[in-house]
Coordinates of C-alpha atoms in Angstrom, one line a residue:
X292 CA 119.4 51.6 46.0
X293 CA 118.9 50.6 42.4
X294 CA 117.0 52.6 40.0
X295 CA 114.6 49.9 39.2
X296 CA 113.6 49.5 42.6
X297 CA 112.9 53.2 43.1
X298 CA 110.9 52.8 39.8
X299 CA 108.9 49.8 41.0
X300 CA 107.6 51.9 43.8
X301 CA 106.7 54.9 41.9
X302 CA 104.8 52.3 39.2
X303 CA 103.5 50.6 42.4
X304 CA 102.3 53.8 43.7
X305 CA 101.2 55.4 40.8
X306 CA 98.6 52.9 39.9
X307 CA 97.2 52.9 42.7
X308 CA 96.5 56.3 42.4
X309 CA 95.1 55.5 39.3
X310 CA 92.6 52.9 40.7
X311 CA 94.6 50.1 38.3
X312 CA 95.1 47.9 41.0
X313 CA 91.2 48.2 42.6
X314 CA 88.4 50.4 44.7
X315 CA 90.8 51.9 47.8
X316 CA 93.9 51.9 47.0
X317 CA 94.2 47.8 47.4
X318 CA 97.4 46.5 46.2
X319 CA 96.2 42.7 46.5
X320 CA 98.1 41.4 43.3
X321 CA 100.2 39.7 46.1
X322 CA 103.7 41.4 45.5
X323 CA 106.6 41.6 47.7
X324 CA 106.1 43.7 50.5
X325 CA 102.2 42.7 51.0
X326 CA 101.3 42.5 54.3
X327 CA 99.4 39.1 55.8
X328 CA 96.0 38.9 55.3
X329 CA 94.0 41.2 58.0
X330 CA 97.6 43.1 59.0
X331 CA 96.5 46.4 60.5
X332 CA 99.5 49.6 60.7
X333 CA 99.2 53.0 62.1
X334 CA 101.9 54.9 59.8
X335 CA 102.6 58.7 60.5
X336 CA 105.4 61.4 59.7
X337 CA 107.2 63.9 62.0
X338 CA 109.4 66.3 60.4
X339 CA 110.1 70.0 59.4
X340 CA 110.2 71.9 56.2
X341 CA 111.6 75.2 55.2
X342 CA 112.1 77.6 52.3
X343 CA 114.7 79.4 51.4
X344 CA 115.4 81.3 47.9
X345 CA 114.0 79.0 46.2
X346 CA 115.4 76.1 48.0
X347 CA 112.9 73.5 49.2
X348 CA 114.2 71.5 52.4
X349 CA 111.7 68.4 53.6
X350 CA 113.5 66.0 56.2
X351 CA 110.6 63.1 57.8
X352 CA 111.0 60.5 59.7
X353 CA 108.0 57.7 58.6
X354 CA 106.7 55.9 62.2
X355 CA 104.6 52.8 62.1
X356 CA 102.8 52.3 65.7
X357 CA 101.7 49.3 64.7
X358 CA 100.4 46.2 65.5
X359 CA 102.2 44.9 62.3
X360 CA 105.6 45.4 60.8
X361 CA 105.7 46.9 57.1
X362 CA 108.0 45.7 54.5
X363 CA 107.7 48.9 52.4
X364 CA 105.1 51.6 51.9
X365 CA 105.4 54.8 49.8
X366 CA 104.8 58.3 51.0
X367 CA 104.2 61.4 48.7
X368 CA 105.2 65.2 49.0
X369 CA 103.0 67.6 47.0
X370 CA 104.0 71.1 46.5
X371 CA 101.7 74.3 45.6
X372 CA 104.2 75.1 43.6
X373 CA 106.3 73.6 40.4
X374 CA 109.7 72.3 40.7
X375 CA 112.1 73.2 38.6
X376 CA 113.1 70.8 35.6
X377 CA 116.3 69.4 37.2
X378 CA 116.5 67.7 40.7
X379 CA 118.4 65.5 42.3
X380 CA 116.5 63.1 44.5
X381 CA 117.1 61.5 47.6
X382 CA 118.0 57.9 47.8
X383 CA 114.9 55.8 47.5
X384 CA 112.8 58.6 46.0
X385 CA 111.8 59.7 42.3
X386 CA 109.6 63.1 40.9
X387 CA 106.4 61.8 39.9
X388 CA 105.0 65.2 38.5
X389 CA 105.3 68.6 37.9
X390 CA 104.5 69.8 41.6
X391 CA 104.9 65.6 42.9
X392 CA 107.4 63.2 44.7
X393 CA 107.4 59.9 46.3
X394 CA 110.0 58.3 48.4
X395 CA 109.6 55.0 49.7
X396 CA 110.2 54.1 53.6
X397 CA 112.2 50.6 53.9
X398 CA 110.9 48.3 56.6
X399 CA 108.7 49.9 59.2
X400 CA 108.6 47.8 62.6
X401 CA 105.7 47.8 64.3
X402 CA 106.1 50.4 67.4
X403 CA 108.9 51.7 65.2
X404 CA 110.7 54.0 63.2
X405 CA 111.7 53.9 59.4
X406 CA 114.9 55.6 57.7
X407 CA 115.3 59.2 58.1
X408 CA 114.4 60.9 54.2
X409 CA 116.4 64.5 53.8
X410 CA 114.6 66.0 50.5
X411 CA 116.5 69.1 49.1
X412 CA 114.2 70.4 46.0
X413 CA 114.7 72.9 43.9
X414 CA 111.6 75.3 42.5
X415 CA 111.2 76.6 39.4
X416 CA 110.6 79.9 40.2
X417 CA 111.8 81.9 43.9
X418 CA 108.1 82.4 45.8
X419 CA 107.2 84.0 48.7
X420 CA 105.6 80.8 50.3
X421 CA 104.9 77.2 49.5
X422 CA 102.4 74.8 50.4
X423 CA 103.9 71.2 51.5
X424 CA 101.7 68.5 51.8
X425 CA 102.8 65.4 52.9
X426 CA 100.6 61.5 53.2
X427 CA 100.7 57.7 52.2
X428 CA 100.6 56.9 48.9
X429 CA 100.7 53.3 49.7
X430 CA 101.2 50.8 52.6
X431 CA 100.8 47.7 51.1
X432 CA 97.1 47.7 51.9
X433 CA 97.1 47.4 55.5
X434 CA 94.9 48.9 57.4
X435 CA 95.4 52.2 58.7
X436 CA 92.5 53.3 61.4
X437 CA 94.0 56.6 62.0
X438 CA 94.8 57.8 59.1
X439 CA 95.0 61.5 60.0
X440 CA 97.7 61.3 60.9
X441 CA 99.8 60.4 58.4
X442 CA 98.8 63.7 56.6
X443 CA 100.3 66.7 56.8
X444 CA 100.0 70.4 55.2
X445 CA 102.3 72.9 56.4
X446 CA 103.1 76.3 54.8
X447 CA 106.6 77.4 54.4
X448 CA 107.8 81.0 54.1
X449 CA 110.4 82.0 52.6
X450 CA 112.7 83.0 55.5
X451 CA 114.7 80.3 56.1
X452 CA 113.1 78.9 58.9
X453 CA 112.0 75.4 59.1
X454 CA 107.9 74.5 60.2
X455 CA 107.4 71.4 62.1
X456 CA 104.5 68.6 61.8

C-alpha cells in the first residue's frame, strides 16, 4: 500500500474525530469509499491481544454483517500506555498519537470478513499490564445499529498470553 493512502485515512479519520467533517462523525463530503445514500453496516472485530516484555501483539479480523458492502472504514487501537518513539506499522496502518493507531480494513462485504491486521508495537517502557481498546474510527457514515460491538477493551498482562474479544 502506498504511504499516501495510509495517510489519507488517518487525515480521513482524524477529522472526523475532530468534528471537521460535521455533528456524528459524517463524512458526507462525497469521497471515495462513501457508502449509497441510506447504506446501513454492522462492523465488529474478533481478535486477541497479548503482552509480553514490553512487546504489544494485536491481531483482528474487521467483520461486516451487513446489509451493505464497505469500500473502506478505519478502526483505531488505543493503549493505556505510550508507545515507544520508533515502530514499525502494519501495512495499511499509521501511529496517530502518543498512546494511538489506526489501520484501515480494505473492502468489507456485507455478511463478510475484511483482511486479517497483525499489529506488533513496541512500548516505551516494560509494564506490568496494558489496557487495549479497540472501535471504529470511521465507516464511511453508514449506519451502524449495533455499535457495541465493534468496541472492545481488554486488559493484557504481561505473561505472554494472548486475551480474546
Amino acid at each position: 500500500m502506498r504511504r499516501g493512502a495510509v495517510r489519507s485515512v488517518v487525515v480521513a479519520g482524524l477529522l472526523v474525530v475532530g468534528g471537521a467533517c460535521g455533528t456524528g462523525g459524517a463524512w458526507g463530503a462525497g469521497g471515495v469509499g462513501d457508502p449509497t445514500p441510506g447504506a446501513e453496516a454492522d462492523v465488529s472485530y474478533h481478535g486477541r491481544v497479548s503482552l509480553d516484555e514490553g512487546r504489544l501483539r494485536v491481531w483482528l479480523v474487521p467483520h461486516n454483517e451487513g446489509p451493505n458492502a464497505l469500500a473502506d472504514t478505519t478502526l483505531r487501537v488505543r493503549l493505556s500506555e505510550d508507545l515507544a518513539d520508533r515502530q514499525e506499522p502494519a501495512e495499511g496502518c499509521a501511529r496517530a498519537g502518543r498512546r494511538e493507531v489506526v489501520c484501515e480494513t480494505g473492502p468489507l462485504p456485507a455478511h463478510g470478513q475484511g483482511r486479517h491486521i497483525a499489529l506488533v508495537l513496541g512500548l516505551r517502557e516494560p509494564v506490568a499490564e496494558v489496557v487495549v481498546r479497540v472501535d471504529t474510527l470511521w465507516n464511511g457514515d453508514a449506519a451502524d445499529r449495533n455499535s457495541g460491538n465493534n468496541e472492545h477493551t481488554v486488559l493484557a498482562l504481561d505473561t505472554g498470553d494472548a486475551y480474546a474479544f
